[in-house]
Amino acid sequence: MKKRIVLLGLVASGFCTSPAIAGEQPAQKLQVTLHFIDLKDSDTLTMQLYSRFFPALEDAGKPGLTATRNQQGNYCFTIDHVSPIGYFSIQRSQGDGTAPDVLVPAHVFEAGDSVRIVITRRVAPLQAFYPADNYNYSYGGCGSAKYATWDRLDSLLTHSLEAPPDLIDPMGRVHDQWLPLKEKALRELALQRSSLPGLVADIFAADIRFADCGPFFYGIRDRLKITTTPADSLTHALTRHYLLSGAWDWERAGDQSDTALYWSKSFGYYAKAKWNFLSWLREGLANPDWIFSQLCAQYACPVRDRLILSFFLNNDALPRDMPACYLKAQQLVEDPYCKDALAFMQFKVSAAPAYDCTLMDSAGVVRRLSDFKGRPVLIDVWFTGCGGCASIYSSVLKEVESAADLRGRITFLSISLDKEREQWYRGVASGLYTSRGATNLYTQGLGLAHPFVKYYRINTFPTLILVNGKQEIVRYNSADLYNAASLRQLLSTVD
């Protein structure tokens, strides 16, 4: 079966430089015009805008991110004051209640780009999982060359029908199943390098080399989990030794500049997956305290600073000793952008004041966090359709909510990011994400643009936040919030 390698790499057109290397460029616009004759007048297109190497929550709700067809049959996006480098994708909502589909996959932008995208259907559609694979794209305008180059490289990685080799061979050695496809794309990049600025070519190379890292590491982990029979025990032991000894060339792109790795989004995904996986090999679980120590020790500025910031922003669970880790991060980080962004992470540290958010309950009553002062509050942020949200509610929160010793002492605030009120009602009624015994609140359709979400820079789901009776942060997405036993123990001691 064909496997798609998804490239979410961050690339640039070469005239922008990292703030770790040079000063910020003046803010500029991003203009994208899209033409696709198959779209209906009722279709609405939404641009998902990411600045730099992170989702730009400050961009949520910014004017210009939605578009409808104009009289010329085009959809036009104009966004002011974008970051020097970022990427975007475009989704289509058909207005019939179906889930949005990706019309334009992730593309890198550079501030000042003014690009026109024309989409046509393939004459012979591919049997592809992603609808966008059945379209042809052509580009014109300022900055369009890098878009076309990216398409050519992506097609080499995603349209191969070759069957991949085994992930782990009989001797327990691990092989990158997609290395031949990556090498093919790198050879094509070498042919195009003279037409690309040096930095852009380097970022392209890093994005190709570090693509598909999540399935790669999770594939090894899942394979090792099932190799428990006597016949496979030797392979299991050899593989663990091989991986932990450093024999595997993890940092294959060692020839890449720090600047390229700083900007590369694929490298950020790779580093997160790699250190979570190595922690699992060592301890049987992802230990955020150990992972943080490795990021600090194994990398130098600016790559180290970018990975530390990513750790605080995007990690699924934060260290138990969050204040000590945050203090160390403040002392280590040198990159100006990362240092400024890290300052906003203060709210994740124990004893920081909680944000007094204003939200609406199912009866239409406006509620504030301060309404619950004097009692500990556990906040759960979720949305309908989120598999992780349903899993954590079923395995952790449902049990804790029903605990007799906690009933009446802890307030459970369940905050939904659903865009539509009816969808929120259905999510609550399903019992998959929350219960009617919790205080169910709604962001009134603002989703990621709600001040509460923007304040906490929430971009992983679910997000759990524990606040004490003094309205101070006790835990923010720490590992002990995601285990029923440890959460019950924590809730029994917090005041």
mmCIF file of N, CA and C in Angstrom, residues 84-165:
data_model
loop_
_atom_site.group_PDB
_atom_site.id
_atom_site.type_symbol
_atom_site.label_atom_id
_atom_site.label_comp_id
_atom_site.label_asym_id
_atom_site.label_seq_id
_atom_site.Cartn_x
_atom_site.Cartn_y
_atom_site.Cartn_z
ATOM 1 N N PRO A 84 8.523 37.480 8.857
ATOM 2 C CA PRO A 84 9.395 37.380 7.681
ATOM 3 C C PRO A 84 9.242 36.061 6.949
ATOM 4 N N ILE A 85 9.036 34.988 7.686
ATOM 5 C CA ILE A 85 8.901 33.658 7.100
ATOM 6 C C ILE A 85 7.769 32.937 7.813
ATOM 7 N N GLY A 86 7.038 32.135 7.094
ATOM 8 C CA GLY A 86 5.976 31.330 7.682
ATOM 9 C C GLY A 86 5.427 30.399 6.633
ATOM 10 N N TYR A 87 4.315 29.769 6.928
ATOM 11 C CA TYR A 87 3.668 28.979 5.894
ATOM 12 C C TYR A 87 2.166 29.004 6.108
ATOM 13 N N PHE A 88 1.464 28.636 5.068
ATOM 14 C CA PHE A 88 0.008 28.650 5.135
ATOM 15 C C PHE A 88 -0.541 27.445 4.386
ATOM 16 N N SER A 89 -1.772 27.101 4.718
ATOM 17 C CA SER A 89 -2.561 26.173 3.921
ATOM 18 C C SER A 89 -3.941 26.789 3.770
ATOM 19 N N ILE A 90 -4.719 26.289 2.827
ATOM 20 C CA ILE A 90 -6.060 26.827 2.595
ATOM 21 C C ILE A 90 -7.067 25.689 2.642
ATOM 22 N N GLN A 91 -8.100 25.866 3.459
ATOM 23 C CA GLN A 91 -9.151 24.869 3.608
ATOM 24 C C GLN A 91 -10.446 25.380 2.986
ATOM 25 N N ARG A 92 -11.261 24.431 2.518
ATOM 26 C CA ARG A 92 -12.565 24.765 1.950
ATOM 27 C C ARG A 92 -13.677 24.271 2.860
ATOM 28 N N SER A 93 -14.620 25.161 3.175
ATOM 29 C CA SER A 93 -15.839 24.799 3.893
ATOM 30 C C SER A 93 -16.999 24.929 2.915
ATOM 31 N N GLN A 94 -17.785 23.853 2.766
ATOM 32 C CA GLN A 94 -18.825 23.828 1.750
ATOM 33 C C GLN A 94 -20.194 24.265 2.268
ATOM 34 N N GLY A 95 -20.280 24.542 3.563
ATOM 35 C CA GLY A 95 -21.533 25.061 4.100
ATOM 36 C C GLY A 95 -22.628 24.038 4.258
ATOM 37 N N ASP A 96 -22.300 22.754 4.100
ATOM 38 C CA ASP A 96 -23.318 21.713 4.230
ATOM 39 C C ASP A 96 -23.123 20.856 5.468
ATOM 40 N N GLY A 97 -22.269 21.308 6.372
ATOM 41 C CA GLY A 97 -22.038 20.572 7.604
ATOM 42 C C GLY A 97 -20.908 19.570 7.541
ATOM 43 N N THR A 98 -20.363 19.312 6.346
ATOM 44 C CA THR A 98 -19.244 18.381 6.228
ATOM 45 C C THR A 98 -17.973 19.046 6.722
ATOM 46 N N ALA A 99 -17.013 18.221 7.120
ATOM 47 C CA ALA A 99 -15.752 18.739 7.636
ATOM 48 C C ALA A 99 -14.991 19.457 6.521
ATOM 49 N N PRO A 100 -14.285 20.538 6.844
ATOM 50 C CA PRO A 100 -13.490 21.231 5.828
ATOM 51 C C PRO A 100 -12.433 20.305 5.235
ATOM 52 N N ASP A 101 -12.119 20.503 3.955
ATOM 53 C CA ASP A 101 -11.052 19.731 3.336
ATOM 54 C C ASP A 101 -9.936 20.669 2.912
ATOM 55 N N VAL A 102 -8.727 20.113 2.845
ATOM 56 C CA VAL A 102 -7.552 20.906 2.500
ATOM 57 C C VAL A 102 -7.509 21.072 0.986
ATOM 58 N N LEU A 103 -7.617 22.307 0.547
ATOM 59 C CA LEU A 103 -7.593 22.598 -0.883
ATOM 60 C C LEU A 103 -6.178 22.897 -1.355
ATOM 61 N N VAL A 104 -5.432 23.631 -0.543
ATOM 62 C CA VAL A 104 -4.032 23.943 -0.840
ATOM 63 C C VAL A 104 -3.197 23.462 0.340
ATOM 64 N N PRO A 105 -2.365 22.435 0.142
ATOM 65 C CA PRO A 105 -1.533 21.941 1.247
ATOM 66 C C PRO A 105 -0.532 22.997 1.697
ATOM 67 N N ALA A 106 0.182 22.689 2.773
ATOM 68 C CA ALA A 106 1.105 23.654 3.373
ATOM 69 C C ALA A 106 2.098 24.196 2.358
ATOM 70 N N HIS A 107 2.152 25.515 2.267
ATOM 71 C CA HIS A 107 3.114 26.199 1.414
ATOM 72 C C HIS A 107 3.822 27.256 2.227
ATOM 73 N N VAL A 108 5.082 27.433 1.918
ATOM 74 C CA VAL A 108 5.869 28.425 2.620
ATOM 75 C C VAL A 108 5.648 29.791 2.006
ATOM 76 N N PHE A 109 5.568 30.791 2.848
ATOM 77 C CA PHE A 109 5.502 32.149 2.334
ATOM 78 C C PHE A 109 6.663 32.965 2.881
ATOM 79 N N GLU A 110 6.930 34.054 2.204
ATOM 80 C CA GLU A 110 7.895 35.046 2.647
ATOM 81 C C GLU A 110 7.174 36.379 2.627
ATOM 82 N N ALA A 111 7.399 37.195 3.637
ATOM 83 C CA ALA A 111 6.752 38.494 3.679
ATOM 84 C C ALA A 111 7.006 39.231 2.371
ATOM 85 N N GLY A 112 5.945 39.755 1.788
ATOM 86 C CA GLY A 112 6.054 40.433 0.503
ATOM 87 C C GLY A 112 5.593 39.596 -0.663
ATOM 88 N N ASP A 113 5.343 38.302 -0.450
ATOM 89 C CA ASP A 113 4.849 37.445 -1.533
ATOM 90 C C ASP A 113 3.488 37.945 -2.023
ATOM 91 N N SER A 114 3.302 37.901 -3.334
ATOM 92 C CA SER A 114 2.002 38.168 -3.948
ATOM 93 C C SER A 114 1.828 37.119 -5.038
ATOM 94 N N VAL A 115 1.217 36.005 -4.696
ATOM 95 C CA VAL A 115 1.205 34.835 -5.561
ATOM 96 C C VAL A 115 -0.212 34.506 -6.018
ATOM 97 N N ARG A 116 -0.327 34.033 -7.244
ATOM 98 C CA ARG A 116 -1.606 33.582 -7.794
ATOM 99 C C ARG A 116 -1.522 32.072 -7.985
ATOM 100 N N ILE A 117 -2.508 31.353 -7.447
ATOM 101 C CA ILE A 117 -2.559 29.891 -7.550
ATOM 102 C C ILE A 117 -3.768 29.507 -8.386
ATOM 103 N N VAL A 118 -3.523 28.751 -9.439
ATOM 104 C CA VAL A 118 -4.602 28.246 -10.283
ATOM 105 C C VAL A 118 -4.664 26.732 -10.108
ATOM 106 N N ILE A 119 -5.844 26.218 -9.760
ATOM 107 C CA ILE A 119 -6.027 24.787 -9.495
ATOM 108 C C ILE A 119 -6.889 24.179 -10.591
ATOM 109 N N THR A 120 -6.470 23.028 -11.097
ATOM 110 C CA THR A 120 -7.272 22.247 -12.037
ATOM 111 C C THR A 120 -7.274 20.802 -11.574
ATOM 112 N N ARG A 121 -8.310 20.087 -11.963
ATOM 113 C CA ARG A 121 -8.375 18.669 -11.605
ATOM 114 C C ARG A 121 -7.490 17.849 -12.524
ATOM 115 N N ARG A 122 -6.898 16.795 -11.976
ATOM 116 C CA ARG A 122 -6.124 15.877 -12.802
ATOM 117 C C ARG A 122 -7.059 15.147 -13.763
ATOM 118 N N VAL A 123 -6.579 14.910 -14.974
ATOM 119 C CA VAL A 123 -7.377 14.162 -15.950
ATOM 120 C C VAL A 123 -7.610 12.746 -15.453
ATOM 121 N N ALA A 124 -6.564 12.136 -14.910
ATOM 122 C CA ALA A 124 -6.676 10.791 -14.327
ATOM 123 C C ALA A 124 -6.407 10.906 -12.835
ATOM 124 N N PRO A 125 -7.428 11.050 -11.997
ATOM 125 C CA PRO A 125 -7.221 11.233 -10.562
ATOM 126 C C PRO A 125 -6.443 10.075 -9.941
ATOM 127 N N LEU A 126 -5.626 10.404 -8.950
ATOM 128 C CA LEU A 126 -4.883 9.390 -8.212
ATOM 129 C C LEU A 126 -5.792 8.749 -7.170
ATOM 130 N N GLN A 127 -5.476 7.521 -6.817
ATOM 131 C CA GLN A 127 -6.179 6.887 -5.703
ATOM 132 C C GLN A 127 -5.490 7.353 -4.429
ATOM 133 N N ALA A 128 -5.749 8.604 -4.067
ATOM 134 C CA ALA A 128 -5.002 9.242 -2.993
ATOM 135 C C ALA A 128 -5.880 9.468 -1.772
ATOM 136 N N PHE A 129 -5.229 9.409 -0.615
ATOM 137 C CA PHE A 129 -5.939 9.681 0.640
ATOM 138 C C PHE A 129 -6.239 11.167 0.767
ATOM 139 N N TYR A 130 -5.323 12.006 0.298
ATOM 140 C CA TYR A 130 -5.475 13.444 0.405
ATOM 141 C C TYR A 130 -6.140 13.990 -0.850
ATOM 142 N N PRO A 131 -7.300 14.681 -0.713
ATOM 143 C CA PRO A 131 -7.976 15.221 -1.897
ATOM 144 C C PRO A 131 -7.078 16.103 -2.749
ATOM 145 N N ALA A 132 -6.159 16.833 -2.115
ATOM 146 C CA ALA A 132 -5.289 17.741 -2.859
ATOM 147 C C ALA A 132 -4.406 16.997 -3.852
ATOM 148 N N ASP A 133 -4.178 15.699 -3.653
ATOM 149 C CA ASP A 133 -3.359 14.932 -4.587
ATOM 150 C C ASP A 133 -4.031 14.781 -5.943
ATOM 151 N N ASN A 134 -5.316 15.054 -6.015
ATOM 152 C CA ASN A 134 -6.043 14.929 -7.282
ATOM 153 C C ASN A 134 -6.125 16.240 -8.055
ATOM 154 N N TYR A 135 -5.358 17.243 -7.614
ATOM 155 C CA TYR A 135 -5.353 18.537 -8.273
ATOM 156 C C TYR A 135 -3.971 18.834 -8.853
ATOM 157 N N ASN A 136 -3.960 19.649 -9.881
ATOM 158 C CA ASN A 136 -2.730 20.239 -10.399
ATOM 159 C C ASN A 136 -2.701 21.702 -9.979
ATOM 160 N N TYR A 137 -1.511 22.198 -9.679
ATOM 161 C CA TYR A 137 -1.356 23.570 -9.235
ATOM 162 C C TYR A 137 -0.353 24.293 -10.133
ATOM 163 N N SER A 138 -0.682 25.515 -10.484
ATOM 164 C CA SER A 138 0.276 26.363 -11.188
ATOM 165 C C SER A 138 0.356 27.692 -10.451
ATOM 166 N N TYR A 139 1.517 28.344 -10.550
ATOM 167 C CA TYR A 139 1.786 29.514 -9.731
ATOM 168 C C TYR A 139 2.334 30.655 -10.578
ATOM 169 N N GLY A 140 2.008 31.857 -10.176
ATOM 170 C CA GLY A 140 2.540 33.038 -10.817
ATOM 171 C C GLY A 140 2.638 34.160 -9.812
ATOM 172 N N GLY A 141 3.382 35.201 -10.167
ATOM 173 C CA GLY A 141 3.509 36.350 -9.286
ATOM 174 C C GLY A 141 4.779 36.336 -8.463
ATOM 175 N N CYS A 142 4.891 37.318 -7.598
ATOM 176 C CA CYS A 142 6.089 37.498 -6.776
ATOM 177 C C CYS A 142 6.232 36.346 -5.772
ATOM 178 N N GLY A 143 7.378 35.692 -5.796
ATOM 179 C CA GLY A 143 7.647 34.593 -4.873
ATOM 180 C C GLY A 143 7.183 33.240 -5.344
ATOM 181 N N SER A 144 6.636 33.158 -6.578
ATOM 182 C CA SER A 144 6.013 31.907 -7.028
ATOM 183 C C SER A 144 7.007 30.797 -7.325
ATOM 184 N N ALA A 145 8.275 31.143 -7.590
ATOM 185 C CA ALA A 145 9.253 30.116 -7.970
ATOM 186 C C ALA A 145 9.421 29.071 -6.878
ATOM 187 N N LYS A 146 9.460 29.508 -5.623
ATOM 188 C CA LYS A 146 9.671 28.540 -4.546
ATOM 189 C C LYS A 146 8.473 27.622 -4.363
ATOM 190 N N TYR A 147 7.262 28.126 -4.680
ATOM 191 C CA TYR A 147 6.067 27.297 -4.582
ATOM 192 C C TYR A 147 6.129 26.169 -5.610
ATOM 193 N N ALA A 148 6.525 26.505 -6.834
ATOM 194 C CA ALA A 148 6.610 25.504 -7.895
ATOM 195 C C ALA A 148 7.702 24.478 -7.589
ATOM 196 N N THR A 149 8.826 24.947 -7.064
ATOM 197 C CA THR A 149 9.905 24.022 -6.704
ATOM 198 C C THR A 149 9.459 23.064 -5.616
ATOM 199 N N TRP A 150 8.769 23.605 -4.634
ATOM 200 C CA TRP A 150 8.283 22.754 -3.532
ATOM 201 C C TRP A 150 7.338 21.675 -4.049
ATOM 202 N N ASP A 151 6.472 22.053 -4.998
ATOM 203 C CA ASP A 151 5.558 21.067 -5.583
ATOM 204 C C ASP A 151 6.316 19.927 -6.253
ATOM 205 N N ARG A 152 7.367 20.260 -6.992
ATOM 206 C CA ARG A 152 8.132 19.215 -7.677
ATOM 207 C C ARG A 152 8.785 18.272 -6.667
ATOM 208 N N LEU A 153 9.367 18.828 -5.625
ATOM 209 C CA LEU A 153 10.019 17.996 -4.609
ATOM 210 C C LEU A 153 8.994 17.131 -3.875
ATOM 211 N N ASP A 154 7.866 17.723 -3.534
ATOM 212 C CA ASP A 154 6.829 16.989 -2.808
ATOM 213 C C ASP A 154 6.290 15.822 -3.634
ATOM 214 N N SER A 155 6.139 16.044 -4.942
ATOM 215 C CA SER A 155 5.608 14.979 -5.796
ATOM 216 C C SER A 155 6.542 13.788 -5.846
ATOM 217 N N LEU A 156 7.850 14.023 -5.749
ATOM 218 C CA LEU A 156 8.806 12.915 -5.761
ATOM 219 C C LEU A 156 8.679 12.061 -4.507
ATOM 220 N N LEU A 157 8.238 12.673 -3.427
ATOM 221 C CA LEU A 157 8.118 11.960 -2.160
ATOM 222 C C LEU A 157 6.764 11.300 -1.975
ATOM 223 N N THR A 158 5.734 11.832 -2.595
ATOM 224 C CA THR A 158 4.379 11.373 -2.301
ATOM 225 C C THR A 158 3.758 10.494 -3.355
ATOM 226 N N HIS A 159 4.308 10.450 -4.548
ATOM 227 C CA HIS A 159 3.645 9.738 -5.628
ATOM 228 C C HIS A 159 4.371 8.460 -6.043
ATOM 229 N N SER A 160 5.255 7.962 -5.189
ATOM 230 C CA SER A 160 5.944 6.719 -5.509
ATOM 231 C C SER A 160 5.059 5.517 -5.174
ATOM 232 N N LEU A 161 5.113 4.513 -6.032
ATOM 233 C CA LEU A 161 4.354 3.287 -5.791
ATOM 234 C C LEU A 161 5.251 2.159 -5.287
ATOM 235 N N GLU A 162 6.515 2.492 -5.017
ATOM 236 C CA GLU A 162 7.445 1.470 -4.557
ATOM 237 C C GLU A 162 7.084 1.027 -3.142
ATOM 238 N N ALA A 163 7.187 -0.294 -2.908
ATOM 239 C CA ALA A 163 6.927 -0.822 -1.569
ATOM 240 C C ALA A 163 8.155 -0.570 -0.702
ATOM 241 N N PRO A 164 7.993 -0.026 0.501
ATOM 242 C CA PRO A 164 9.149 0.260 1.345
ATOM 243 C C PRO A 164 9.745 -1.016 1.930
ATOM 244 N N PRO A 165 11.038 -0.999 2.255
ATOM 245 C CA PRO A 165 11.664 -2.164 2.893
ATOM 246 C C PRO A 165 11.216 -2.279 4.350
#
